[in-house]
PDB file of C-alpha atoms (C1' of nucleotides) in Angstrom:
ATOM      1  CA  UNK A 131     137.071-151.211-141.063  1.00  0.00           C
ATOM      2  CA  UNK A 132     136.696-153.974-143.618  1.00  0.00           C
ATOM      3  CA  UNK A 133     140.077-155.612-143.301  1.00  0.00           C
ATOM      4  CA  UNK A 134     138.893-157.644-140.344  1.00  0.00           C
ATOM      5  CA  UNK A 135     138.417-160.508-142.745  1.00  0.00           C
ATOM      6  CA  UNK A 136     141.873-161.501-143.879  1.00  0.00           C
ATOM      7  CA  UNK A 137     141.700-161.668-147.623  1.00  0.00           C
ATOM      8  CA  UNK A 138     141.638-165.151-149.021  1.00  0.00           C
ATOM      9  CA  UNK A 139     141.650-165.661-152.741  1.00  0.00           C
ATOM     10  CA  UNK A 140     138.843-168.058-153.384  1.00  0.00           C
ATOM     11  CA  UNK A 141     139.312-170.909-155.786  1.00  0.00           C
ATOM     12  CA  UNK A 142     136.917-171.417-158.655  1.00  0.00           C
ATOM     13  CA  UNK A 143     134.591-173.781-156.814  1.00  0.00           C
ATOM     14  CA  UNK A 144     134.704-171.748-153.634  1.00  0.00           C
ATOM     15  CA  UNK A 145     133.888-168.568-155.548  1.00  0.00           C
ATOM     16  CA  UNK A 146     130.984-170.124-157.437  1.00  0.00           C
ATOM     17  CA  UNK A 147     129.480-171.469-154.242  1.00  0.00           C
ATOM     18  CA  UNK A 148     130.117-168.346-152.211  1.00  0.00           C
ATOM     19  CA  UNK A 149     128.497-166.170-154.868  1.00  0.00           C
ATOM     20  CA  UNK A 150     125.415-168.341-154.850  1.00  0.00           C
ATOM     21  CA  UNK A 151     125.074-168.253-151.063  1.00  0.00           C
ATOM     22  CA  UNK A 152     125.848-164.560-150.938  1.00  0.00           C
ATOM     23  CA  UNK A 153     123.055-163.766-153.375  1.00  0.00           C
ATOM     24  CA  UNK A 154     120.534-165.935-151.581  1.00  0.00           C
ATOM     25  CA  UNK A 155     118.121-164.128-149.286  1.00  0.00           C
ATOM     26  CA  UNK A 156     117.921-167.183-147.080  1.00  0.00           C
ATOM     27  CA  UNK A 157     120.317-169.856-145.835  1.00  0.00           C
ATOM     28  CA  UNK A 158     121.034-172.514-148.431  1.00  0.00           C
ATOM     29  CA  UNK A 159     121.317-176.238-147.924  1.00  0.00           C
ATOM     30  CA  UNK A 160     124.137-178.255-149.397  1.00  0.00           C
ATOM     31  CA  UNK A 161     122.123-180.238-151.911  1.00  0.00           C
ATOM     32  CA  UNK A 162     120.233-177.168-153.011  1.00  0.00           C
ATOM     33  CA  UNK A 163     123.592-175.552-153.654  1.00  0.00           C
ATOM     34  CA  UNK A 164     124.682-178.642-155.563  1.00  0.00           C
ATOM     35  CA  UNK A 165     121.591-178.501-157.744  1.00  0.00           C
ATOM     36  CA  UNK A 166     122.207-174.841-158.485  1.00  0.00           C
ATOM     37  CA  UNK A 167     125.846-175.182-159.475  1.00  0.00           C
ATOM     38  CA  UNK A 168     125.655-178.307-161.588  1.00  0.00           C
ATOM     39  CA  UNK A 169     125.448-176.186-164.718  1.00  0.00           C
ATOM     40  CA  UNK A 170     128.806-174.732-163.707  1.00  0.00           C
ATOM     41  CA  UNK A 171     130.508-178.109-163.621  1.00  0.00           C
ATOM     42  CA  UNK A 172     130.266-178.958-159.964  1.00  0.00           C
ATOM     43  CA  UNK A 173     128.842-182.443-160.010  1.00  0.00           C
ATOM     44  CA  UNK A 174     129.329-184.118-156.672  1.00  0.00           C
ATOM     45  CA  UNK A 175     128.282-183.474-153.068  1.00  0.00           C
ATOM     46  CA  UNK A 176     131.867-183.641-151.917  1.00  0.00           C
ATOM     47  CA  UNK A 177     132.851-180.744-154.116  1.00  0.00           C
ATOM     48  CA  UNK A 178     130.182-178.678-152.429  1.00  0.00           C
ATOM     49  CA  UNK A 179     131.029-179.793-148.907  1.00  0.00           C
ATOM     50  CA  UNK A 180     134.709-179.107-149.417  1.00  0.00           C
ATOM     51  CA  UNK A 181     134.044-175.586-150.575  1.00  0.00           C
ATOM     52  CA  UNK A 182     131.591-175.068-147.712  1.00  0.00           C
ATOM     53  CA  UNK A 183     134.131-176.297-145.167  1.00  0.00           C
ATOM     54  CA  UNK A 184     136.707-173.879-146.441  1.00  0.00           C
ATOM     55  CA  UNK A 185     134.305-170.946-146.608  1.00  0.00           C
ATOM     56  CA  UNK A 186     133.212-171.607-143.035  1.00  0.00           C
ATOM     57  CA  UNK A 187     136.834-171.905-141.948  1.00  0.00           C
ATOM     58  CA  UNK A 188     137.760-168.510-143.336  1.00  0.00           C
ATOM     59  CA  UNK A 189     134.595-166.903-142.054  1.00  0.00           C
ATOM     60  CA  UNK A 190     132.957-166.034-145.378  1.00  0.00           C
ATOM     61  CA  UNK A 191     129.906-168.084-144.512  1.00  0.00           C
ATOM     62  CA  UNK A 192     128.372-169.521-141.368  1.00  0.00           C
ATOM     63  CA  UNK A 193     126.519-172.733-140.811  1.00  0.00           C
ATOM     64  CA  UNK A 194     123.103-172.505-139.172  1.00  0.00           C
ATOM     65  CA  UNK A 195     123.451-175.698-137.189  1.00  0.00           C
ATOM     66  CA  UNK A 196     119.808-176.158-136.318  1.00  0.00           C
ATOM     67  CA  UNK A 197     118.893-175.962-139.993  1.00  0.00           C
ATOM     68  CA  UNK A 198     121.860-177.592-141.720  1.00  0.00           C
ATOM     69  CA  UNK A 199     122.097-174.547-143.897  1.00  0.00           C
ATOM     70  CA  UNK A 200     124.656-171.954-144.849  1.00  0.00           C
ATOM     71  CA  UNK A 201     124.475-168.179-144.934  1.00  0.00           C
ATOM     72  CA  UNK A 202     126.991-165.550-146.025  1.00  0.00           C
ATOM     73  CA  UNK A 203     128.613-163.545-143.267  1.00  0.00           C
ATOM     74  CA  UNK A 204     127.185-160.039-143.219  1.00  0.00           C
ATOM     75  CA  UNK A 205     128.971-158.994-140.116  1.00  0.00           C
ATOM     76  CA  UNK A 206     132.048-157.154-141.278  1.00  0.00           C
ATOM     77  CA  UNK A 207     133.051-156.113-137.793  1.00  0.00           C
ATOM     78  CA  UNK A 208     133.098-159.692-136.601  1.00  0.00           C
ATOM     79  CA  UNK A 209     136.505-160.218-135.052  1.00  0.00           C
ATOM     80  CA  UNK A 210     136.281-163.907-134.440  1.00  0.00           C
ATOM     81  CA  UNK A 211     134.876-165.694-137.433  1.00  0.00           C
ATOM     82  CA  UNK A 212     133.624-168.525-135.276  1.00  0.00           C
ATOM     83  CA  UNK A 213     131.699-166.425-132.801  1.00  0.00           C
ATOM     84  CA  UNK A 214     128.301-166.233-134.395  1.00  0.00           C
ATOM     85  CA  UNK A 215     124.811-165.237-133.374  1.00  0.00           C
ATOM     86  CA  UNK A 216     121.587-165.467-135.343  1.00  0.00           C
ATOM     87  CA  UNK A 217     117.912-164.935-134.922  1.00  0.00           C
ATOM     88  CA  UNK A 218     115.636-167.449-136.590  1.00  0.00           C
ATOM     89  CA  UNK A 219     111.939-166.950-137.186  1.00  0.00           C
ATOM     90  CA  UNK A 220     110.079-170.127-136.380  1.00  0.00           C
ATOM     91  CA  UNK A 221     107.322-169.319-138.836  1.00  0.00           C
ATOM     92  CA  UNK A 222     108.938-167.916-141.965  1.00  0.00           C
ATOM     93  CA  UNK A 223     112.431-169.281-141.214  1.00  0.00           C
ATOM     94  CA  UNK A 224     114.016-165.922-141.863  1.00  0.00           C
ATOM     95  CA  UNK A 225     117.539-165.908-140.474  1.00  0.00           C
ATOM     96  CA  UNK A 226     119.390-162.745-139.506  1.00  0.00           C
ATOM     97  CA  UNK A 227     122.926-162.442-138.283  1.00  0.00           C
ATOM     98  CA  UNK A 228     123.084-160.445-135.092  1.00  0.00           C
ATOM     99  CA  UNK A 229     125.877-157.945-134.727  1.00  0.00           C
ATOM    100  CA  UNK A 230     125.761-156.591-131.245  1.00  0.00           C
ATOM    101  CA  UNK A 231     128.944-155.431-129.612  1.00  0.00           C
ATOM    102  CA  UNK A 232     127.346-155.867-126.231  1.00  0.00           C
ATOM    103  CA  UNK A 233     126.369-159.446-126.915  1.00  0.00           C
ATOM    104  CA  UNK A 234     129.678-160.463-128.419  1.00  0.00           C
ATOM    105  CA  UNK A 235     131.620-158.873-125.581  1.00  0.00           C
ATOM    106  CA  UNK A 236     129.404-160.535-123.006  1.00  0.00           C
ATOM    107  CA  UNK A 237     129.815-163.963-124.569  1.00  0.00           C
ATOM    108  CA  UNK A 238     133.515-163.603-125.299  1.00  0.00           C
ATOM    109  CA  UNK A 239     134.077-162.835-121.643  1.00  0.00           C
ATOM    110  CA  UNK A 240     131.722-165.410-120.263  1.00  0.00           C
ATOM    111  CA  UNK A 241     133.347-167.863-117.852  1.00  0.00           C
ATOM    112  CA  UNK A 242     131.808-171.148-116.768  1.00  0.00           C
ATOM    113  CA  UNK A 243     131.781-172.421-113.202  1.00  0.00           C
ATOM    114  CA  UNK A 244     135.364-173.591-113.479  1.00  0.00           C
ATOM    115  CA  UNK A 245     136.413-170.196-114.753  1.00  0.00           C
ATOM    116  CA  UNK A 246     136.961-171.534-118.250  1.00  0.00           C
ATOM    117  CA  UNK A 247     136.555-169.152-121.175  1.00  0.00           C
ATOM    118  CA  UNK A 248     135.457-170.313-124.587  1.00  0.00           C
ATOM    119  CA  UNK A 249     136.626-168.274-127.528  1.00  0.00           C
ATOM    120  CA  UNK A 250     134.168-169.644-130.048  1.00  0.00           C
ATOM    121  CA  UNK A 251     130.459-169.934-129.809  1.00  0.00           C
ATOM    122  CA  UNK A 252     127.369-170.344-131.843  1.00  0.00           C
ATOM    123  CA  UNK A 253     124.151-168.791-130.633  1.00  0.00           C
ATOM    124  CA  UNK A 254     120.785-169.275-132.273  1.00  0.00           C
ATOM    125  CA  UNK A 255     117.768-167.343-131.030  1.00  0.00           C
ATOM    126  CA  UNK A 256     114.307-168.598-131.961  1.00  0.00           C
ATOM    127  CA  UNK A 257     111.128-166.636-132.066  1.00  0.00           C
ATOM    128  CA  UNK A 258     108.995-164.624-134.425  1.00  0.00           C
ATOM    129  CA  UNK A 259     110.338-161.992-136.747  1.00  0.00           C
ATOM    130  CA  UNK A 260     108.677-158.598-136.994  1.00  0.00           C
ATOM    131  CA  UNK A 261     106.530-159.531-139.974  1.00  0.00           C
ATOM    132  CA  UNK A 262     105.273-162.740-138.452  1.00  0.00           C
ATOM    133  CA  UNK A 263     104.609-161.051-135.111  1.00  0.00           C
ATOM    134  CA  UNK A 264     102.139-158.735-136.812  1.00  0.00           C
ATOM    135  CA  UNK A 265     100.155-161.488-138.475  1.00  0.00           C
TER     136      UNK A 265
ATOM    137  CA  UNK B 180     112.604-176.061-106.565  1.00  0.00           C
ATOM    138  CA  UNK B 181     112.267-179.170-108.710  1.00  0.00           C
ATOM    139  CA  UNK B 182     108.761-178.709-109.977  1.00  0.00           C
ATOM    140  CA  UNK B 183     110.007-176.457-112.746  1.00  0.00           C
ATOM    141  CA  UNK B 184     109.741-179.436-115.028  1.00  0.00           C
ATOM    142  CA  UNK B 185     106.095-180.244-115.343  1.00  0.00           C
ATOM    143  CA  UNK B 186     105.743-183.947-114.745  1.00  0.00           C
ATOM    144  CA  UNK B 187     105.091-185.967-117.828  1.00  0.00           C
ATOM    145  CA  UNK B 188     104.511-189.671-117.568  1.00  0.00           C
ATOM    146  CA  UNK B 189     106.806-191.175-120.102  1.00  0.00           C
ATOM    147  CA  UNK B 190     105.631-193.968-122.323  1.00  0.00           C
ATOM    148  CA  UNK B 191     107.554-197.221-122.508  1.00  0.00           C
ATOM    149  CA  UNK B 192     109.706-196.236-125.479  1.00  0.00           C
ATOM    150  CA  UNK B 193     110.296-192.750-124.149  1.00  0.00           C
ATOM    151  CA  UNK B 194     111.357-194.137-120.764  1.00  0.00           C
ATOM    152  CA  UNK B 195     113.739-196.693-122.244  1.00  0.00           C
ATOM    153  CA  UNK B 196     115.396-194.079-124.395  1.00  0.00           C
ATOM    154  CA  UNK B 197     115.501-191.439-121.700  1.00  0.00           C
ATOM    155  CA  UNK B 198     117.100-193.865-119.229  1.00  0.00           C
ATOM    156  CA  UNK B 199     119.789-194.717-121.742  1.00  0.00           C
ATOM    157  CA  UNK B 200     120.619-191.088-122.483  1.00  0.00           C
ATOM    158  CA  UNK B 201     120.443-190.152-118.826  1.00  0.00           C
ATOM    159  CA  UNK B 202     122.998-192.801-117.900  1.00  0.00           C
ATOM    160  CA  UNK B 203     125.349-191.865-120.707  1.00  0.00           C
ATOM    161  CA  UNK B 204     128.298-189.669-119.729  1.00  0.00           C
ATOM    162  CA  UNK B 205     128.297-188.132-123.172  1.00  0.00           C
ATOM    163  CA  UNK B 206     125.703-187.051-125.711  1.00  0.00           C
ATOM    164  CA  UNK B 207     124.274-189.952-127.691  1.00  0.00           C
ATOM    165  CA  UNK B 208     123.476-190.098-131.371  1.00  0.00           C
ATOM    166  CA  UNK B 209     120.203-191.470-132.658  1.00  0.00           C
ATOM    167  CA  UNK B 210     121.559-194.576-134.326  1.00  0.00           C
ATOM    168  CA  UNK B 211     123.756-195.370-131.358  1.00  0.00           C
ATOM    169  CA  UNK B 212     120.634-195.185-129.228  1.00  0.00           C
ATOM    170  CA  UNK B 213     118.844-197.447-131.673  1.00  0.00           C
ATOM    171  CA  UNK B 214     121.629-200.010-131.487  1.00  0.00           C
ATOM    172  CA  UNK B 215     121.494-199.954-127.699  1.00  0.00           C
ATOM    173  CA  UNK B 216     117.755-200.418-127.367  1.00  0.00           C
ATOM    174  CA  UNK B 217     117.197-203.091-129.974  1.00  0.00           C
ATOM    175  CA  UNK B 218     117.323-205.772-127.307  1.00  0.00           C
ATOM    176  CA  UNK B 219     114.379-203.992-125.699  1.00  0.00           C
ATOM    177  CA  UNK B 220     112.228-204.287-128.761  1.00  0.00           C
ATOM    178  CA  UNK B 221     112.777-200.917-130.362  1.00  0.00           C
ATOM    179  CA  UNK B 222     113.646-201.831-133.902  1.00  0.00           C
ATOM    180  CA  UNK B 223     113.326-198.838-136.167  1.00  0.00           C
ATOM    181  CA  UNK B 224     114.893-195.384-136.426  1.00  0.00           C
ATOM    182  CA  UNK B 225     111.499-193.769-136.370  1.00  0.00           C
ATOM    183  CA  UNK B 226     110.706-195.209-132.981  1.00  0.00           C
ATOM    184  CA  UNK B 227     113.848-193.567-131.678  1.00  0.00           C
ATOM    185  CA  UNK B 228     113.271-190.241-133.392  1.00  0.00           C
ATOM    186  CA  UNK B 229     109.717-190.058-132.163  1.00  0.00           C
ATOM    187  CA  UNK B 230     110.774-190.612-128.576  1.00  0.00           C
ATOM    188  CA  UNK B 231     113.607-188.099-128.975  1.00  0.00           C
ATOM    189  CA  UNK B 232     111.252-185.474-130.376  1.00  0.00           C
ATOM    190  CA  UNK B 233     108.917-185.869-127.436  1.00  0.00           C
ATOM    191  CA  UNK B 234     111.709-185.845-124.859  1.00  0.00           C
ATOM    192  CA  UNK B 235     113.130-182.673-126.363  1.00  0.00           C
ATOM    193  CA  UNK B 236     109.678-181.110-126.427  1.00  0.00           C
ATOM    194  CA  UNK B 237     109.099-181.687-122.733  1.00  0.00           C
ATOM    195  CA  UNK B 238     112.620-180.636-121.826  1.00  0.00           C
ATOM    196  CA  UNK B 239     113.935-183.960-120.523  1.00  0.00           C
ATOM    197  CA  UNK B 240     116.736-183.965-123.066  1.00  0.00           C
ATOM    198  CA  UNK B 241     118.425-181.419-125.290  1.00  0.00           C
ATOM    199  CA  UNK B 242     119.826-181.749-128.768  1.00  0.00           C
ATOM    200  CA  UNK B 243     123.396-180.649-129.302  1.00  0.00           C
ATOM    201  CA  UNK B 244     122.824-179.256-132.765  1.00  0.00           C
ATOM    202  CA  UNK B 245     126.436-179.072-133.864  1.00  0.00           C
ATOM    203  CA  UNK B 246     126.884-182.741-133.027  1.00  0.00           C
ATOM    204  CA  UNK B 247     123.496-184.239-133.887  1.00  0.00           C
ATOM    205  CA  UNK B 248     123.462-185.760-130.462  1.00  0.00           C
ATOM    206  CA  UNK B 249     121.247-185.810-127.408  1.00  0.00           C
ATOM    207  CA  UNK B 250     121.989-185.229-123.754  1.00  0.00           C
ATOM    208  CA  UNK B 251     119.790-185.404-120.658  1.00  0.00           C
ATOM    209  CA  UNK B 252     118.870-182.103-119.077  1.00  0.00           C
ATOM    210  CA  UNK B 253     120.801-181.619-115.870  1.00  0.00           C
ATOM    211  CA  UNK B 254     119.578-178.156-115.268  1.00  0.00           C
ATOM    212  CA  UNK B 255     116.682-178.467-112.869  1.00  0.00           C
ATOM    213  CA  UNK B 256     116.353-174.725-112.428  1.00  0.00           C
ATOM    214  CA  UNK B 257     115.921-174.190-116.139  1.00  0.00           C
ATOM    215  CA  UNK B 258     112.704-172.242-116.525  1.00  0.00           C
ATOM    216  CA  UNK B 259     112.408-172.400-120.248  1.00  0.00           C
ATOM    217  CA  UNK B 260     113.172-175.849-121.544  1.00  0.00           C
ATOM    218  CA  UNK B 261     114.236-174.476-124.865  1.00  0.00           C
ATOM    219  CA  UNK B 262     116.766-171.989-123.595  1.00  0.00           C
ATOM    220  CA  UNK B 263     119.912-174.038-123.527  1.00  0.00           C
ATOM    221  CA  UNK B 264     123.621-173.425-123.211  1.00  0.00           C
ATOM    222  CA  UNK B 265     126.478-175.882-123.472  1.00  0.00           C
ATOM    223  CA  UNK B 266     130.226-175.954-123.517  1.00  0.00           C
ATOM    224  CA  UNK B 267     131.831-178.385-125.904  1.00  0.00           C
ATOM    225  CA  UNK B 268     135.459-179.457-125.776  1.00  0.00           C
ATOM    226  CA  UNK B 269     136.880-179.552-129.276  1.00  0.00           C
ATOM    227  CA  UNK B 270     139.394-182.232-128.344  1.00  0.00           C
ATOM    228  CA  UNK B 271     137.608-184.761-126.139  1.00  0.00           C
ATOM    229  CA  UNK B 272     134.070-183.725-127.161  1.00  0.00           C
ATOM    230  CA  UNK B 273     132.971-183.487-123.550  1.00  0.00           C
ATOM    231  CA  UNK B 274     129.708-181.575-123.368  1.00  0.00           C
ATOM    232  CA  UNK B 275     128.517-179.774-120.269  1.00  0.00           C
ATOM    233  CA  UNK B 276     125.255-177.977-119.746  1.00  0.00           C
ATOM    234  CA  UNK B 277     125.831-174.489-118.443  1.00  0.00           C
ATOM    235  CA  UNK B 278     123.540-173.252-115.732  1.00  0.00           C
ATOM    236  CA  UNK B 279     124.316-169.650-115.125  1.00  0.00           C
ATOM    237  CA  UNK B 280     121.613-167.350-113.931  1.00  0.00           C
ATOM    238  CA  UNK B 281     123.542-164.388-115.241  1.00  0.00           C
ATOM    239  CA  UNK B 282     123.850-165.860-118.705  1.00  0.00           C
ATOM    240  CA  UNK B 283     120.245-166.991-118.943  1.00  0.00           C
ATOM    241  CA  UNK B 284     118.985-163.635-117.731  1.00  0.00           C
ATOM    242  CA  UNK B 285     121.209-161.785-120.160  1.00  0.00           C
ATOM    243  CA  UNK B 286     120.045-163.869-123.108  1.00  0.00           C
ATOM    244  CA  UNK B 287     116.394-163.917-122.122  1.00  0.00           C
ATOM    245  CA  UNK B 288     116.444-160.143-122.054  1.00  0.00           C
ATOM    246  CA  UNK B 289     118.531-159.632-125.146  1.00  0.00           C
ATOM    247  CA  UNK B 290     116.883-157.492-127.782  1.00  0.00           C
ATOM    248  CA  UNK B 291     118.007-157.271-131.373  1.00  0.00           C
ATOM    249  CA  UNK B 292     118.291-154.050-133.356  1.00  0.00           C
ATOM    250  CA  UNK B 293     114.567-153.940-133.958  1.00  0.00           C
ATOM    251  CA  UNK B 294     113.902-154.404-130.275  1.00  0.00           C
ATOM    252  CA  UNK B 295     112.701-157.954-130.795  1.00  0.00           C
ATOM    253  CA  UNK B 296     113.103-160.433-127.955  1.00  0.00           C
ATOM    254  CA  UNK B 297     113.536-164.129-128.537  1.00  0.00           C
ATOM    255  CA  UNK B 298     112.337-166.435-125.815  1.00  0.00           C
ATOM    256  CA  UNK B 299     114.193-169.508-126.951  1.00  0.00           C
ATOM    257  CA  UNK B 300     117.805-169.913-127.768  1.00  0.00           C
ATOM    258  CA  UNK B 301     120.507-172.466-128.149  1.00  0.00           C
ATOM    259  CA  UNK B 302     124.066-171.512-127.304  1.00  0.00           C
ATOM    260  CA  UNK B 303     127.073-173.718-127.883  1.00  0.00           C
ATOM    261  CA  UNK B 304     130.481-172.640-126.657  1.00  0.00           C
ATOM    262  CA  UNK B 305     133.539-174.306-128.136  1.00  0.00           C
ATOM    263  CA  UNK B 306     136.986-174.545-126.601  1.00  0.00           C
ATOM    264  CA  UNK B 307     139.062-176.819-124.468  1.00  0.00           C
ATOM    265  CA  UNK B 308     137.876-178.392-121.268  1.00  0.00           C
ATOM    266  CA  UNK B 309     140.014-178.287-118.139  1.00  0.00           C
ATOM    267  CA  UNK B 310     141.593-181.687-118.729  1.00  0.00           C
ATOM    268  CA  UNK B 311     142.476-180.979-122.334  1.00  0.00           C
ATOM    269  CA  UNK B 312     143.827-177.540-121.465  1.00  0.00           C
ATOM    270  CA  UNK B 313     146.411-179.141-119.175  1.00  0.00           C
ATOM    271  CA  UNK B 314     147.711-181.579-121.786  1.00  0.00           C
TER     272      UNK B 314
ATOM    273  C1'  DT C  90      80.136-197.538-121.622  1.00  0.00           C
ATOM    274  C1'  DA C  91      80.068-196.172-126.259  1.00  0.00           C
ATOM    275  C1'  DA C  92      81.802-193.092-129.399  1.00  0.00           C
ATOM    276  C1'  DC C  93      85.179-189.979-130.606  1.00  0.00           C
ATOM    277  C1'  DA C  94      89.551-187.750-130.539  1.00  0.00           C
ATOM    278  C1'  DT C  95      94.284-187.772-129.495  1.00  0.00           C
ATOM    279  C1'  DT C  96      98.589-189.780-128.809  1.00  0.00           C
ATOM    280  C1'  DA C  97     101.764-193.475-129.272  1.00  0.00           C
ATOM    281  C1'  DT C  98     103.348-197.624-131.715  1.00  0.00           C
ATOM    282  C1'  DG C  99     105.072-200.778-135.488  1.00  0.00           C
ATOM    283  C1'  DT C 100     106.976-201.464-139.980  1.00  0.00           C
ATOM    284  C1'  DA C 101     108.808-200.644-144.536  1.00  0.00           C
ATOM    285  C1'  DA C 102     110.612-197.692-147.651  1.00  0.00           C
ATOM    286  C1'  DT C 103     113.092-193.722-148.820  1.00  0.00           C
ATOM    287  C1'  DA C 104     114.849-188.956-148.455  1.00  0.00           C
ATOM    288  C1'  DA C 105     118.343-185.821-146.915  1.00  0.00           C
ATOM    289  C1'  DT C 106     122.836-184.891-145.097  1.00  0.00           C
ATOM    290  C1'  DA C 107     127.682-185.939-145.007  1.00  0.00           C
ATOM    291  C1'  DT C 108     132.160-188.526-145.422  1.00  0.00           C
ATOM    292  C1'  DA C 109     135.814-192.182-146.956  1.00  0.00           C
ATOM    293  C1'  DA C 110     138.990-193.548-150.245  1.00  0.00           C
ATOM    294  C1'  DC C 111     141.682-192.948-154.087  1.00  0.00           C
ATOM    295  C1'  DA C 112     143.641-190.753-158.250  1.00  0.00           C
ATOM    296  C1'  DT C 113     144.960-186.412-160.219  1.00  0.00           C
ATOM    297  C1'  DT C 114     146.024-181.520-160.854  1.00  0.00           C
ATOM    298  C1'  DA C 115     147.151-176.781-159.389  1.00  0.00           C
ATOM    299  C1'  DA C 116     149.433-173.531-156.388  1.00  0.00           C
ATOM    300  C1'  DT C 117     153.127-172.363-153.075  1.00  0.00           C
ATOM    301  C1'  DA C 118     157.442-172.444-151.026  1.00  0.00           C
ATOM    302  C1'  DT C 119     162.005-173.412-150.709  1.00  0.00           C
TER     303       DT C 119
ATOM    304  C1'  DA D 182     163.030-177.673-160.301  1.00  0.00           C
ATOM    305  C1'  DT D 183     161.300-180.049-156.959  1.00  0.00           C
ATOM    306  C1'  DA D 184     159.091-180.860-152.762  1.00  0.00           C
ATOM    307  C1'  DT D 185     155.052-179.734-150.249  1.00  0.00           C
ATOM    308  C1'  DT D 186     150.556-178.377-149.549  1.00  0.00           C
ATOM    309  C1'  DA D 187     146.000-177.411-151.061  1.00  0.00           C
ATOM    310  C1'  DA D 188     142.328-178.146-154.261  1.00  0.00           C
ATOM    311  C1'  DT D 189     139.873-181.045-157.607  1.00  0.00           C
ATOM    312  C1'  DG D 190     137.255-185.006-159.689  1.00  0.00           C
ATOM    313  C1'  DT D 191     134.854-189.282-159.157  1.00  0.00           C
ATOM    314  C1'  DT D 192     132.722-193.321-157.148  1.00  0.00           C
ATOM    315  C1'  DA D 193     130.881-195.390-153.493  1.00  0.00           C
ATOM    316  C1'  DT D 194     129.067-195.441-149.027  1.00  0.00           C
ATOM    317  C1'  DA D 195     127.944-193.889-144.310  1.00  0.00           C
ATOM    318  C1'  DT D 196     125.004-191.236-141.345  1.00  0.00           C
ATOM    319  C1'  DT D 197     120.965-188.726-140.105  1.00  0.00           C
ATOM    320  C1'  DA D 198     116.086-188.118-140.581  1.00  0.00           C
ATOM    321  C1'  DT D 199     111.321-188.353-142.592  1.00  0.00           C
ATOM    322  C1'  DT D 200     107.065-190.071-145.345  1.00  0.00           C
ATOM    323  C1'  DA D 201     103.393-193.035-145.598  1.00  0.00           C
ATOM    324  C1'  DC D 202     100.329-196.148-143.877  1.00  0.00           C
ATOM    325  C1'  DA D 203      98.287-199.469-140.583  1.00  0.00           C
ATOM    326  C1'  DT D 204      97.318-200.472-135.743  1.00  0.00           C
ATOM    327  C1'  DA D 205      96.932-199.985-130.766  1.00  0.00           C
ATOM    328  C1'  DA D 206      96.615-197.479-126.454  1.00  0.00           C
ATOM    329  C1'  DT D 207      94.945-193.623-123.923  1.00  0.00           C
ATOM    330  C1'  DG D 208      92.061-189.796-122.756  1.00  0.00           C
ATOM    331  C1'  DT D 209      87.550-187.230-123.108  1.00  0.00           C
ATOM    332  C1'  DT D 210      82.779-186.510-123.333  1.00  0.00           C
ATOM    333  C1'  DA D 211      78.083-187.646-123.709  1.00  0.00           C
TER     334       DA D 211
END
DNA sequence: TAACATTATGTAATAATATAACATTAATAT
DNA sequence: ATATTAATGTTATATTATTACATAATGTTA
């Protein structure tokens, strides 16, 4: 059930940065990450971006493209690391990863007019979260 | 059939920038737009970004978030300007707007675990276009 | 039309996001 | 062991986007 993510041993920098993102309740931006890990000896933007690139590549984190921010993957049944779906609250900016078998099947099987299938996708839904709807 | 887009009279800067994007076969980036319109008296990034913001708002163009680039809307039957779907070729970077009634209906009606619906979305599919598949 | 509000413009400065280039070190695989 | 690949460290720079402030054009209402 949880071996869907092939195990990668993270390097020191990758682990430091993953831990930080994983603990964060909201997506983190690169320079905010940098600021937070400077006490641990990571001094330069490139060190952060390299770790982020790798973590995205192996599916431990996802990038929220519309926000230039990174969030830990909480979708252990995700079969294709690069097929992602999120909901984003336009008021409080809360971001939630969507794990819907129906949705992922629908999108994985979607064909365009030419019959082409696209294995990877990134879907971002925008609207109001429950809390903000009630306000 | 084509009155789905409420008519907005574009201002001079908006028209110049829309025409440029509309003629471009591929998505354009802000500073590339700036370079191209400097001969028409648009000198500063902010002038470009302001026009882009407005054009996105009224649905004349869309932003390809994963590429920080802008493309004209070629989807005249699009009912909700902010519900967008694209395919992106990872080799040649060709971007195509997807207009599939099935897809847009499916996504417009999608509910998350809490039963929340999200009116707006941005979907980017990644893969190989027809040409690049044949290579 | 005058007064007011709203939207768009122009310009300069700067903030925020991301990569190039190069030298070095660590880990992995014959 | 040595060749290869992946990760690190550092400096500089490129790219993308916004803040702040002054002015002009447009729309609205009395």
